[in-house]
Coordinates of C-alpha atoms in Angstrom, one line a residue:
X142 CA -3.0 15.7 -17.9
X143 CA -4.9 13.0 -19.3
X144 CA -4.2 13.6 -22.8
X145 CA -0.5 13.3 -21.5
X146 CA -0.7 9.9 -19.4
X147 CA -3.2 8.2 -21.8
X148 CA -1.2 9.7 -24.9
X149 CA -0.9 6.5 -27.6
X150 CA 1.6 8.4 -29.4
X151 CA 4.3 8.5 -26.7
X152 CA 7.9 7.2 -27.8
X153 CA 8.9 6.3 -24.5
X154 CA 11.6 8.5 -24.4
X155 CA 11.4 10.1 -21.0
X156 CA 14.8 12.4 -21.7
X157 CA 12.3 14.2 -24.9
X158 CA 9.7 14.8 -22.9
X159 CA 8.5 17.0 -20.3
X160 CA 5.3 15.1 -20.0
X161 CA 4.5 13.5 -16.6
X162 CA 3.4 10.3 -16.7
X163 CA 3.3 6.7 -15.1
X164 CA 6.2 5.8 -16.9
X165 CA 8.2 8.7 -16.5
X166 CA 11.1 8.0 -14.3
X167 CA 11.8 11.2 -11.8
X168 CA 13.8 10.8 -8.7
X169 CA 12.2 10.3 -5.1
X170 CA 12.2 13.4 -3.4
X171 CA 14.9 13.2 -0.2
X172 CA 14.0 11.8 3.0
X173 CA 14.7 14.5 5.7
X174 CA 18.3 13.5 7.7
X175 CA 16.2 13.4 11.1
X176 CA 13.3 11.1 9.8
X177 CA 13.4 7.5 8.9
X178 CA 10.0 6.6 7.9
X179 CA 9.7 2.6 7.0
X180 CA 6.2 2.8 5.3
X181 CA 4.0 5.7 3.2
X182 CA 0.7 4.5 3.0
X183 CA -1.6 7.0 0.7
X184 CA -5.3 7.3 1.2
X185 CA -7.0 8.5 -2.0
X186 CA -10.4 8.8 -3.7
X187 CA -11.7 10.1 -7.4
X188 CA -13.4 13.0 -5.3
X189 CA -14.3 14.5 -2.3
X190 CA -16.6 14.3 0.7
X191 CA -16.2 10.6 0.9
X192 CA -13.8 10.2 4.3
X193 CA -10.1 10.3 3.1
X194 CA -10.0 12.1 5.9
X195 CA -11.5 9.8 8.4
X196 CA -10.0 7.2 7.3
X197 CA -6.8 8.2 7.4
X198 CA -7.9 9.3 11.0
X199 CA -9.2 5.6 12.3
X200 CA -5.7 3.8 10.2
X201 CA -3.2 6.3 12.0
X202 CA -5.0 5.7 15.2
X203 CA -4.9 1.9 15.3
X204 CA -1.2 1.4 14.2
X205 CA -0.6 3.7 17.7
X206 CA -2.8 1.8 19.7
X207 CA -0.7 -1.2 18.1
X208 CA 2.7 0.4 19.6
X209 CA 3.8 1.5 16.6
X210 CA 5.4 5.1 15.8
X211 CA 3.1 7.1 13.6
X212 CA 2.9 10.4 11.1
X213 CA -0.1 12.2 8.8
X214 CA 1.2 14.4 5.9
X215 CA -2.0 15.9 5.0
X216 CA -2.0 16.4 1.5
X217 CA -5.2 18.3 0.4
X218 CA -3.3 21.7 0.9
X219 CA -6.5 23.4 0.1
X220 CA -9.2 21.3 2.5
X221 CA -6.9 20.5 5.3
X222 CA -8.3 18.9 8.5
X223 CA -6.4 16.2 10.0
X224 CA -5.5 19.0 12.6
X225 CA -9.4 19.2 13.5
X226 CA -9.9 15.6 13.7
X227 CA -6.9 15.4 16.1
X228 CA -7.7 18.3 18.1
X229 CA -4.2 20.0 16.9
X230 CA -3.9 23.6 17.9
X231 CA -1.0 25.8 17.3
X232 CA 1.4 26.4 14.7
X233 CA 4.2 23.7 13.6
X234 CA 8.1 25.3 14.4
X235 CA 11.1 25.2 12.5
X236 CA 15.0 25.8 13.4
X237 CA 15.9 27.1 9.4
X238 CA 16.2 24.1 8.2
X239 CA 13.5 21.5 9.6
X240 CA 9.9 21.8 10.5
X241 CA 8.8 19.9 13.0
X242 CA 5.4 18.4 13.3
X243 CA 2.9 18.7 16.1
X244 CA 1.9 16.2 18.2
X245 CA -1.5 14.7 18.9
X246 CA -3.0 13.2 22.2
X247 CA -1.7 9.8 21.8
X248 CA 1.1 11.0 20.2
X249 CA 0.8 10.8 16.4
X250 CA 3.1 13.4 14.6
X251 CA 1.2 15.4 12.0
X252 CA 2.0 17.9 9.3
X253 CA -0.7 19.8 7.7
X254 CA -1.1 23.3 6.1
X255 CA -3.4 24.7 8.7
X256 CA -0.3 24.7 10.9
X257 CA 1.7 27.1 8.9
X258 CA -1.0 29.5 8.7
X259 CA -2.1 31.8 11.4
X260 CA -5.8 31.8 10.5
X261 CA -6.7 28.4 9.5
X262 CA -9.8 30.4 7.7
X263 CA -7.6 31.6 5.1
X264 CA -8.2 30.5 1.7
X265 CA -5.2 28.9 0.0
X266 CA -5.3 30.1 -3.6
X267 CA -2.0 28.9 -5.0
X268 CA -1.4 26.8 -8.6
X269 CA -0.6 23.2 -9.0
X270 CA 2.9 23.2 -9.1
X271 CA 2.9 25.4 -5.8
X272 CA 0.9 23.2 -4.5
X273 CA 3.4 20.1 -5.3
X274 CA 6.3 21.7 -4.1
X275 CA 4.4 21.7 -0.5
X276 CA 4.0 18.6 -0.4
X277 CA 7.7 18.0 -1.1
X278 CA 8.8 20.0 1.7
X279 CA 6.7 18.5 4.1
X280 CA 8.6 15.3 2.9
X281 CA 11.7 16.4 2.6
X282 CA 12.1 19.3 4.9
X283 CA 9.9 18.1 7.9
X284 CA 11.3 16.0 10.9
X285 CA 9.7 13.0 11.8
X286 CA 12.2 11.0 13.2
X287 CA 11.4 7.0 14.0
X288 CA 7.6 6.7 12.1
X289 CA 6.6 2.9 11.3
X290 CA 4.0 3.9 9.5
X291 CA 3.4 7.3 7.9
X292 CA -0.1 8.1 6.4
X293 CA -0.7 10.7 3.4
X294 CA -4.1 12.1 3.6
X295 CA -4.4 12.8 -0.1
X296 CA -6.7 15.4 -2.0
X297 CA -9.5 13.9 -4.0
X298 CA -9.1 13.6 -7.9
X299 CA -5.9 12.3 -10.1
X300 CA -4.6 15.5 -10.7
X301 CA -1.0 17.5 -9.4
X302 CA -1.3 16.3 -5.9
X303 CA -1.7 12.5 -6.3
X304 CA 0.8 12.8 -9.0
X305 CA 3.2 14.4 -6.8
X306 CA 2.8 12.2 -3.7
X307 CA 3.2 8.8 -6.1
X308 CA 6.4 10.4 -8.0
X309 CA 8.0 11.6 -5.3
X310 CA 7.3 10.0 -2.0
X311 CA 8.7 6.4 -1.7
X312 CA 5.0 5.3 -1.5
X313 CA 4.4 1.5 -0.1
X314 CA 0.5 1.3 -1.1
X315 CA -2.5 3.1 -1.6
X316 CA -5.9 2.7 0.3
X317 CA -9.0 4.0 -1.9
X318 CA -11.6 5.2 -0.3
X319 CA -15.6 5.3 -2.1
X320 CA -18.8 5.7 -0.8
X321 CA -22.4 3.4 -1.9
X322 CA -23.4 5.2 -4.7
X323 CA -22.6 4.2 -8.9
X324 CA -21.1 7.7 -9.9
X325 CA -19.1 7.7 -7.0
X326 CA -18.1 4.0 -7.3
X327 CA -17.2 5.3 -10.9
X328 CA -15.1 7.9 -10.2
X329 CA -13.2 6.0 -7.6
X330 CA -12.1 3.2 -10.2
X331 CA -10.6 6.3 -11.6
X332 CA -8.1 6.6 -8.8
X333 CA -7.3 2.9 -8.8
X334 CA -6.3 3.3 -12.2
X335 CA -3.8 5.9 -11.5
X336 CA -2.3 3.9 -8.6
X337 CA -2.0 0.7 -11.1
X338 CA -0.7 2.9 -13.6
X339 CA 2.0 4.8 -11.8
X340 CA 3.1 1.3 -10.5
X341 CA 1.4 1.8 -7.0
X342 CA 0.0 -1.6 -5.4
X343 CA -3.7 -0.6 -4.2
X344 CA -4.0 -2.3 -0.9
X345 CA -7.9 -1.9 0.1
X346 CA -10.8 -0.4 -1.0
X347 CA -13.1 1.3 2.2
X348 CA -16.4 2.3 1.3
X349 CA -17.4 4.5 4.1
X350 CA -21.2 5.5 4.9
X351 CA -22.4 2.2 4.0
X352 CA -25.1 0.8 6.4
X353 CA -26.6 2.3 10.0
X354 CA -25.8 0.4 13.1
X355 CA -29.3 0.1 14.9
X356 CA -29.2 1.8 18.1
X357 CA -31.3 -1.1 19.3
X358 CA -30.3 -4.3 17.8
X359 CA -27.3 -3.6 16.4
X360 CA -28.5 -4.8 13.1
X361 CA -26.9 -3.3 10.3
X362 CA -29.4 -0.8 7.8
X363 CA -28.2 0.0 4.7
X364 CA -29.7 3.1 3.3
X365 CA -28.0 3.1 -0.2
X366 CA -28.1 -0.5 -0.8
X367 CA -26.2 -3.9 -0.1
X368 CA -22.3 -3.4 -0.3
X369 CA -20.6 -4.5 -3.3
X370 CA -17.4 -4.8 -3.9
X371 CA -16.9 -5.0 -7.7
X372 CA -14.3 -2.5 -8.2
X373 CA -11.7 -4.3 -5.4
X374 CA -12.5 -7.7 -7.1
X375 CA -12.6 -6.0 -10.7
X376 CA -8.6 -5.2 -9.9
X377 CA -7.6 -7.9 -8.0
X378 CA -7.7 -5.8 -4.9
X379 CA -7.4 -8.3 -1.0
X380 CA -8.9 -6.3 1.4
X381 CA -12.2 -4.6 1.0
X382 CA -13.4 -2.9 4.0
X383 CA -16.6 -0.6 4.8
X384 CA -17.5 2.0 7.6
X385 CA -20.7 2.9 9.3
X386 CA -22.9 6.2 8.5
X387 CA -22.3 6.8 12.7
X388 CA -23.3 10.4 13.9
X389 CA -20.7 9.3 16.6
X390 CA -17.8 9.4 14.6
X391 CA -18.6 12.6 13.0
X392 CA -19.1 14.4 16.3
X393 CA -15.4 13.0 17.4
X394 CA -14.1 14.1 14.0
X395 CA -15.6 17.8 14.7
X396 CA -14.3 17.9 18.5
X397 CA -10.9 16.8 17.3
X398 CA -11.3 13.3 19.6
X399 CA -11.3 10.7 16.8
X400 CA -8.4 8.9 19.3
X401 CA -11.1 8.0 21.6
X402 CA -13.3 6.2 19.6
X403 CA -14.6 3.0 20.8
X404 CA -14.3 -0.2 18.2
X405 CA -12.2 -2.3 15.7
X406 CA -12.8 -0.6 12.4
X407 CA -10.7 -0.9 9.9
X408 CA -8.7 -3.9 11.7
X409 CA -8.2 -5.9 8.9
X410 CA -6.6 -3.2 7.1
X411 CA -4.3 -2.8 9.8
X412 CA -3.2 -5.5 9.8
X413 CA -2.6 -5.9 5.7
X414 CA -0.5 -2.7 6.4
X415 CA 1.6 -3.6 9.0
X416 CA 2.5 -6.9 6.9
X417 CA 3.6 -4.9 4.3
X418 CA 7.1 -6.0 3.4

């Protein structure tokens, strides 16, 4: 795929090609006729284990404490757990020609995988393009209703999935998510540079696990080094964001409580969402 979107020896002739690509025009998958979602924020990273998931999580959780009506379309068919974080438990229900998503404590519709299946322990060993016609139904065939804000908690990489969810969901902005260290840094640009390419504005770059709170002082420690944000500046990117390393967040996450955290993180990202226009 990466011979195909970096290909200098394309003609730009979409209607002779079978290529996907940035530039290749493809129709927006269908809204479902009992949604009306207003914004599709995506939360991506070059590769896992870096808290797409999380932060998906903390966003989702402080547009509802805002008022606001809000959806997750977990995306990373073959890791899913937005359901965990949120506590979620039974299987999502459909009437033949809807699904409808599950709500969480606060009320935060989600649509994940895990509640189609009735062991969540079962392995989902499916191809790309199955894969990406998921996704599709859980945008077009799901029922949201009113959502403000919807979140897509994306798979890590730049592969089918990402591809999918920029071609075919009306996408606002992307969030990027990277962790301290250089080869991660790296492989996030990676994941900018698909969002720039397929036209999607990146709207914040969150590097999660980045410094200790002190559970005396309060002083931040930052195991992995100082901060840096050279890859949001590199691209032009406003809002650059980090997260704690906090044993307290991970034990929410793993209880399915994340809604009752305590704290304003991710505030200013918030708020550059909802003044998305």
């Amino acid at each position: 795929m990466a011979d195909e979107i970096n290909s200098s020896n394309c003609n730009h002739d979409c209607s002779s090609c079978q290529a996907s690509c940035g530039e290749r025009k493809i129709e927006k998958a269908p809204m479902n006729a009992l949604s009306n979602v207003k914004k599709v924020i995506a939360v991506m990273s070059g590769k896992g284990g870096v808290g797409k998931s999380l932060t998906t999580a903390l966003l989702a959780v402080n547009a509802r404490r805002a008022g606001k009506n809000v959806a997750i379309l977990d995306a990373d068919v073959t890791g899913p757990s937005i359901p965990t974080v949120f506590g979620i438990e039974g299987m999502a229900e459909g009437d033949g020609q809807n699904i409808y998503p599950l709500l969480s404590k606060t009320g935060i519709k989600v649509m994940s995988l895990n509640l189609l299946l009735e062991d969540r322990s079962d392995p989902v060993i499916w191809r790309g393009p199955v894969v990406a016609g998921l996704i599709e139904q859980f945008w077009s065939d799901c029922a949201y209703g009113d959502i403000d804000e919807l979140y897509v908690d994306m798979p890590p990489g730049t592969s089918d999935v990402p591809l999918t969810v920029f071609q075919k969901l009306p996408v606002d902005a992307a969030v990027v998510v990277t962790s301290p260290q250089e080869l991660v840094s790296q492989i996030v640009e990676k994941a900018v540079k698909m969002a720039s390419m397929m036209d999607i504005k990146v709207l914040g770059v969150v590097e999660n696990m980045s410094y200790l709170p002190c559970p005396h002082c309060g002083e931040r420690i930052y195991p992995f080094g100082e901060p840096s944000s050279e890859v949001a500046s590199a691209f032009g990117i406003p809002v650059y964001e980090c997260l704690p390393l906090d044993p307290k967040l991970a034990s929410l996450c793993d209880s399915g409580d994340i809604e009752s955290h305590e704290g304003e993180l991710l505030t200013a990202l918030s708020e550059a969402i909802s003044a998305l226009r």
